[in-house]
Short mmCIF file of C-alpha atoms in Angstrom, two decimals:
data_model
loop_
_atom_site.label_atom_id
_atom_site.label_comp_id
_atom_site.label_asym_id
_atom_site.label_seq_id
_atom_site.Cartn_x
_atom_site.Cartn_y
_atom_site.Cartn_z
CA THR V 1 83.73 33.00 133.42
CA ARG V 2 85.90 33.14 136.53
CA ALA V 3 88.97 32.29 134.44
CA MET V 4 88.24 35.20 132.16
CA ARG V 5 87.66 37.72 134.99
CA PRO V 6 91.31 38.54 135.74
CA ALA V 7 92.00 39.24 132.07
CA ASN V 8 88.95 41.52 131.85
CA GLU V 9 90.00 43.30 135.01
CA ARG V 10 93.47 43.84 133.57
CA GLU V 11 91.94 45.31 130.40
CA ILE V 12 89.68 47.59 132.44
CA SER V 13 92.61 48.72 134.56
CA GLU V 14 94.63 49.54 131.46
CA ASP V 15 91.71 51.50 130.01
CA VAL V 16 91.27 53.44 133.25
CA LEU V 17 94.99 54.16 133.38
CA GLN V 18 95.01 55.44 129.81
CA ALA V 19 91.95 57.60 130.43
CA GLN V 20 93.55 59.02 133.55
CA GLU V 21 96.73 59.91 131.65
CA GLU V 22 94.71 61.61 128.91
CA TRP V 23 92.72 63.58 131.48
CA GLU V 24 95.91 64.71 133.20
CA ALA V 25 97.22 65.85 129.84
CA VAL V 26 94.05 67.90 129.30
CA GLU V 27 94.38 69.41 132.76
CA GLY V 28 97.99 70.30 131.95
CA VAL V 29 96.85 72.13 128.82
CA GLN V 30 94.10 73.98 130.69
CA SER V 31 96.32 75.02 133.54
CA GLY V 32 98.53 76.95 131.11
CA LEU V 33 101.57 77.11 133.34
CA LEU V 34 103.98 79.83 132.28
CA TYR V 35 107.71 79.87 132.47
CA GLU V 36 110.21 82.62 131.86
CA THR V 37 112.91 82.31 129.22
CA LYS V 38 116.36 83.85 129.29
CA THR V 39 115.01 86.87 127.41
CA GLY V 40 112.32 87.41 130.04
CA LEU V 41 109.54 86.37 127.65
CA LEU V 42 106.66 84.49 129.25
CA GLU V 43 105.76 81.37 127.36
CA ASP V 44 103.17 78.67 127.86
CA LEU V 45 104.25 75.09 128.31
CA ALA V 46 101.00 73.95 126.69
CA GLY V 47 101.54 75.85 123.43
CA HIS V 48 100.20 79.32 124.17
CA THR V 49 102.80 81.50 122.46
CA PRO V 50 101.98 85.11 123.44
CA LEU V 51 100.53 87.30 120.71
CA ILE V 52 102.89 89.93 119.37
CA SER V 53 101.93 93.48 118.40
CA PHE V 54 103.12 95.19 115.25
CA ASN V 55 105.17 97.69 117.26
CA GLU V 56 106.94 94.94 119.20
CA ALA V 57 107.83 93.12 116.00
CA LEU V 58 108.99 96.39 114.42
CA GLN V 59 111.17 97.13 117.42
CA TYR V 60 112.82 93.75 116.96
CA PHE V 61 113.85 94.69 113.41
CA GLN V 62 114.93 98.18 114.50
CA THR V 63 117.39 96.66 116.97
CA SER V 64 118.53 93.74 114.78
CA ASP V 65 121.57 93.66 112.52
CA LEU V 66 120.06 93.97 109.05
CA SER V 67 123.30 94.87 107.28
CA GLU V 68 123.06 91.90 104.90
CA CYS V 69 119.47 92.79 104.00
CA ARG V 70 120.27 96.48 103.61
CA ARG V 71 122.93 95.69 101.02
CA LYS V 72 120.26 94.13 98.81
CA ILE V 73 117.77 97.01 98.75
CA GLN V 74 117.12 99.37 95.85
CA PRO V 75 115.50 102.42 97.49
CA THR V 76 114.17 103.91 94.26
CA VAL V 77 113.45 102.73 90.75
CA HIS V 78 116.26 103.51 88.35
CA ARG V 79 115.05 105.60 85.40
CA THR V 80 116.85 106.62 82.24
CA GLY V 81 116.19 108.81 79.21
CA LEU V 82 112.82 110.47 78.76
CA SER V 83 111.37 108.56 81.69
CA ALA V 84 113.93 110.10 84.03
CA ILE V 85 113.33 113.61 82.65
CA ALA V 86 109.54 113.28 82.87
CA HIS V 87 109.79 111.98 86.43
CA PHE V 88 112.07 114.85 87.43
CA LEU V 89 109.79 117.50 85.90
CA PHE V 90 106.33 116.13 86.60
CA GLY V 91 106.79 113.28 89.06
CA PRO V 92 106.25 113.22 92.83
CA PRO V 93 108.68 114.95 95.20
CA ARG V 94 111.70 113.13 96.57
CA LEU V 95 111.51 111.70 100.05
CA HIS V 96 112.97 114.00 102.70
CA ARG V 97 116.49 112.99 103.63
CA GLU V 98 115.62 112.54 107.31
CA LEU V 99 113.08 109.85 106.32
CA GLU V 100 115.44 107.78 104.21
CA GLU V 101 116.60 105.67 107.17
CA GLU V 102 113.02 104.64 107.98
CA ARG V 103 112.34 103.88 104.31
CA ASP V 104 115.47 101.75 104.11
CA LEU V 105 114.43 99.85 107.24
CA ALA V 106 111.12 98.90 105.62
CA LEU V 107 112.88 97.81 102.45
CA ALA V 108 115.44 95.85 104.48
CA VAL V 109 112.64 93.96 106.25
CA ALA V 110 111.30 93.16 102.78
CA GLN V 111 114.64 91.44 102.12
CA CYS V 112 114.55 89.36 105.33
CA ALA V 113 113.68 85.70 104.95
CA PHE V 114 111.63 83.81 107.50
CA ASP V 115 113.85 82.23 110.15
CA ASN V 116 112.57 79.31 112.24
CA ASN V 117 115.23 80.04 114.84
CA GLN V 118 113.97 83.57 115.51
CA LYS V 119 111.33 83.61 118.25
CA VAL V 120 109.79 86.86 116.97
CA HIS V 121 109.32 85.36 113.50
CA MET V 122 107.46 82.41 114.96
CA ARG V 123 105.31 84.63 117.18
CA VAL V 124 104.26 86.75 114.20
CA LEU V 125 103.17 83.64 112.30
CA GLN V 126 101.29 82.22 115.29
CA THR V 127 99.59 85.57 115.96
CA ILE V 128 98.28 85.80 112.39
CA TYR V 129 96.93 82.26 112.65
CA LYS V 130 95.21 82.87 115.98
CA LYS V 131 93.64 86.21 115.05
CA LEU V 132 92.18 84.87 111.81
CA THR V 133 90.92 81.55 113.19
CA GLY V 134 90.09 82.49 116.78
CA SER V 135 92.25 79.65 118.07
CA THR V 136 93.93 80.05 121.46
CA PHE V 137 96.47 77.30 120.88
CA ASP V 138 99.58 77.25 118.74
CA CYS V 139 99.48 75.42 115.44
CA PRO V 140 102.24 73.30 113.86
CA ARG V 141 104.91 75.16 111.90
CA TYR V 142 104.06 73.13 108.78
CA GLY V 143 100.75 71.69 107.66
CA ALA V 144 97.55 71.99 105.64
CA HIS V 145 96.12 74.47 108.15
CA TRP V 146 98.20 77.20 106.45
CA GLU V 147 96.40 76.51 103.17
CA GLN V 148 93.14 77.25 104.96
CA LEU V 149 94.49 80.74 105.68
CA GLY V 150 95.33 81.23 102.04
CA PHE V 151 98.96 80.27 101.77
CA GLN V 152 99.78 78.14 98.74
CA GLY V 153 101.38 75.24 100.56
CA LEU V 154 102.29 73.66 103.85
CA ASP V 155 105.02 76.23 104.57
CA PRO V 156 104.03 79.94 104.61
CA ALA V 157 107.68 81.00 104.21
CA THR V 158 107.71 79.81 100.60
CA ASP V 159 105.13 82.48 99.67
CA LEU V 160 107.23 85.42 100.88
CA ARG V 161 109.26 85.77 97.70
CA GLY V 162 109.37 89.43 96.67
CA THR V 163 108.17 90.81 100.00
CA GLY V 164 110.28 89.00 102.57
CA PHE V 165 109.12 89.35 106.14
CA LEU V 166 107.36 92.64 105.34
CA GLY V 167 104.58 90.52 103.83
CA LEU V 168 103.88 89.02 107.25
CA MET V 169 104.37 92.35 109.03
CA HIS V 170 101.57 93.94 107.02
CA THR V 171 99.22 91.04 107.71
CA LEU V 172 100.16 91.32 111.39
CA TYR V 173 99.29 95.02 111.36
CA LEU V 174 95.93 94.26 109.73
CA VAL V 175 94.89 91.68 112.34
CA MET V 176 96.38 93.29 115.45
CA ASN V 177 94.99 96.77 114.89
CA THR V 178 91.61 96.93 116.62
CA GLN V 179 90.27 99.29 113.96
CA THR V 180 91.23 97.09 111.02
CA LEU V 181 90.63 93.62 112.50
CA PRO V 182 86.91 93.62 111.53
CA LEU V 183 87.95 94.46 107.96
CA ALA V 184 90.55 91.67 108.02
CA LEU V 185 87.87 89.19 109.05
CA ASP V 186 85.44 90.47 106.42
CA ILE V 187 88.07 89.96 103.73
CA PHE V 188 88.95 86.56 105.17
CA ARG V 189 85.29 85.49 105.07
CA LEU V 190 85.02 86.60 101.44
CA SER V 191 88.17 84.61 100.65
CA GLN V 192 86.30 81.48 101.83
CA HIS V 193 83.22 82.20 99.68
CA GLN V 194 81.81 79.33 97.65
CA THR V 195 82.42 81.01 94.27
CA GLN V 196 84.46 84.13 95.04
CA ASN V 197 87.15 82.40 97.11
CA PHE V 198 90.80 83.40 96.86
CA PRO V 199 93.95 82.67 98.93
CA PHE V 200 93.76 85.35 101.63
CA CYS V 201 97.39 85.42 102.73
CA VAL V 202 98.79 85.21 99.21
CA MET V 203 96.52 88.09 98.23
CA SER V 204 97.78 90.05 101.23
CA ILE V 205 101.38 89.41 100.18
CA ASN V 206 100.57 90.68 96.69
CA ILE V 207 99.19 93.87 98.22
CA THR V 208 102.51 94.25 100.07
CA ARG V 209 104.30 93.88 96.72
CA ILE V 210 102.25 96.81 95.42
CA VAL V 211 103.17 98.86 98.52
CA ILE V 212 106.88 98.16 98.06
CA GLN V 213 106.78 99.18 94.43
CA ALA V 214 104.76 102.34 95.19
CA LEU V 215 107.39 103.29 97.77
CA ARG V 216 110.27 102.68 95.36
CA GLU V 217 108.52 104.65 92.61
CA GLU V 218 108.12 107.51 95.13
CA CYS V 219 104.32 107.47 94.82
CA LEU V 220 104.09 107.77 98.61
CA SER V 221 106.80 110.39 99.13
CA ARG V 222 104.43 113.34 99.31
CA GLU V 223 102.33 111.71 102.02
CA CYS V 224 105.41 110.52 103.92
CA ASN V 225 106.90 114.01 103.81
CA ARG V 226 103.66 115.58 104.98
CA ARG V 227 103.36 113.24 107.95
CA GLN V 228 107.09 112.85 108.57
CA GLN V 229 106.56 109.07 108.73
CA VAL V 230 107.22 106.14 106.44
CA VAL V 231 106.24 102.89 108.16
CA ALA V 232 102.87 104.25 109.33
CA VAL V 233 102.09 105.48 105.81
CA LEU V 234 103.04 102.10 104.34
CA ASN V 235 100.77 100.31 106.82
CA GLU V 236 97.78 102.50 106.05
CA PHE V 237 98.42 102.38 102.30
CA TYR V 238 98.53 98.58 102.52
CA VAL V 239 95.17 98.47 104.33
CA ALA V 240 93.66 101.05 101.97
CA THR V 241 94.77 99.07 98.92
CA PHE V 242 93.45 95.82 100.38
CA LEU V 243 90.14 97.55 101.15
CA HIS V 244 89.96 98.83 97.56
CA LEU V 245 90.56 95.34 96.20
CA TYR V 246 88.00 93.90 98.64
CA HIS V 247 85.30 96.28 97.39
CA ILE V 248 86.07 95.50 93.74
CA TRP V 249 86.18 91.76 94.36
CA LYS V 250 82.91 91.72 96.28
CA MET V 251 80.86 94.19 94.24
CA GLN V 252 82.02 93.01 90.81
CA ASN V 253 81.72 89.32 91.70
CA LYS V 254 85.35 88.60 90.92
CA THR V 255 86.67 85.06 91.09
CA ILE V 256 90.14 83.60 91.37
CA ALA V 257 90.30 83.48 87.58
CA ASP V 258 90.26 87.30 87.62
CA SER V 259 93.04 87.64 90.21
CA GLY V 260 95.93 88.65 87.97
CA PHE V 261 94.28 91.43 86.01
CA THR V 262 92.29 92.65 89.03
CA LEU V 263 95.54 93.07 90.96
CA LYS V 264 97.08 94.96 88.04
CA GLU V 265 94.13 97.34 87.96
CA VAL V 266 94.33 97.85 91.72
CA GLU V 267 98.07 98.45 91.49
CA ALA V 268 97.71 101.09 88.77
CA PHE V 269 94.94 102.90 90.67
CA ALA V 270 96.78 102.77 93.99
CA LYS V 271 99.99 104.22 92.59
CA LYS V 272 98.13 107.00 90.82
CA ASN V 273 95.74 107.87 93.66
CA PRO V 274 97.40 107.18 97.03
CA LYS V 275 95.83 110.21 98.70
CA GLN V 276 92.34 109.20 97.54
CA LEU V 277 92.85 105.64 98.77
CA LEU V 278 94.02 106.80 102.20
CA ARG V 279 91.09 109.15 102.46
CA SER V 280 88.68 106.34 101.55
CA LEU V 281 90.20 104.18 104.27
CA GLU V 282 89.82 106.97 106.82
CA MET V 283 86.14 107.40 105.95
CA TYR V 284 85.57 103.63 106.03
CA LEU V 285 87.11 103.27 109.49
CA VAL V 286 85.15 106.23 110.86
CA GLY V 287 81.92 104.80 109.43
CA HIS V 288 82.56 101.34 110.87
CA HIS V 289 84.01 102.44 114.21
CA SER V 290 80.73 102.43 116.12
CA VAL V 291 79.82 99.01 114.73
CA ALA V 292 83.23 97.55 115.48
CA THR V 293 83.15 98.64 119.11
CA THR V 294 79.83 96.91 119.76
CA VAL V 295 80.40 93.63 117.96
CA ASP V 296 80.45 90.60 120.24
CA ASN V 297 83.76 88.86 120.77
CA TRP V 298 82.60 85.67 119.05
CA SER V 299 81.93 87.48 115.79
CA LEU V 300 85.42 88.96 115.78
CA HIS V 301 86.88 85.47 116.05
CA PRO V 302 84.90 83.17 113.77
CA SER V 303 85.77 79.51 113.92
CA SER V 304 86.74 77.76 110.74
CA SER V 305 83.49 75.80 110.89
CA SER V 306 81.44 79.01 110.77
CA VAL V 307 82.98 80.19 107.50
CA PRO V 308 80.67 79.61 104.52
CA CYS V 309 82.53 77.17 102.34
CA SER V 310 81.46 74.69 99.72
CA PRO V 311 82.23 71.00 100.27
CA ASP V 312 84.55 70.90 97.27
CA PHE V 313 86.29 74.18 98.11
CA GLN V 314 89.65 72.49 98.69
CA SER V 315 89.46 70.74 95.32
CA GLN V 316 88.59 74.06 93.65
CA LYS V 317 91.68 75.64 95.17
CA LYS V 318 93.85 72.86 93.74
CA GLU V 319 92.36 73.26 90.26
CA LEU V 320 92.46 77.06 89.97
CA LYS V 321 95.80 78.83 89.98
CA PHE V 322 96.09 82.15 91.74
CA THR V 323 97.86 84.75 89.60
CA GLY V 324 99.77 87.43 91.48
CA VAL V 325 101.07 90.77 90.29
CA CYS V 326 104.45 89.22 89.50
CA ASP V 327 103.01 86.37 87.44
CA LEU V 328 101.41 88.26 84.57
CA GLU V 329 103.30 88.38 81.31
CA VAL V 330 101.38 91.47 80.17
CA ARG V 331 103.26 94.53 81.47
CA MET V 332 101.98 98.10 81.69
CA GLU V 333 103.86 100.76 79.77
CA GLY V 334 106.61 102.28 81.86
CA GLU V 335 106.05 99.82 84.68
CA ALA V 336 109.09 98.92 86.71
CA ARG V 337 109.72 95.36 87.75
CA LEU V 338 108.53 94.45 91.22
CA VAL V 339 110.99 93.60 93.97
#
């Protein structure tokens, strides 16, 4: 027994040392020491990237060189023949010239790819993750945790085809606006439903596709002209369209098998009735404002474990294919191709 004692003591000492190192690591995370980068941005050594607001992200794009992206945009849908004549005579008004720069900025952002080297891009992604999950820590750039938010793979950037970074900007607006965050979480909870589940972020990106096409088809020009704004109208139209889809999905018991045709119906209605959609959103937000202001903080940030989800939900997601607005072969008469 005596001969064994030194070996045991060495093992205990090693265990204590390892435990002490782990505890110090935990303390380092909890302390959250900040340092200042060359740009003056405060960052957390322990992985607490600061949240970013929609306006801050927008300002980044306003001051960035987007010349390459601008060369790719098509501001309006090209029409010929009878379609062009009918649009000229009976279609919506043209966007005021003084608003064209703001419109082109939005379309340029829709041409921007995700860039791992751009700090703002990473902050937007981390902010979306944190607001939807309630996490206070950063998550890895790649991994299965993005599938839990409703991206189709380990890398969210691969789902931005057709919307570019505007797809993330709209989701950012939805989760960072105090009025629309409760709605975002309601939609997110429905997306985790046992039978009515759908990929939340991919659905959001498809709504952005609808917004881009509505802008290019000048469906939103009247509202933009009236308010002398473009980006704000696009944001609200995005939320209004998502709200419309949410109501249909929930009340009509839609499933992921219905995704393609449901999105086509929503797209057709949204383009034809933008004013009605925006009005419905306004009434919804007014009706839910008093509730939203009194909800406890924990309910605004549900943990992933609190989301109702069937045990085989992940396997269901692998088996069922989500169909977006760009994936359907059936095309509506006179419909222009999405960006």
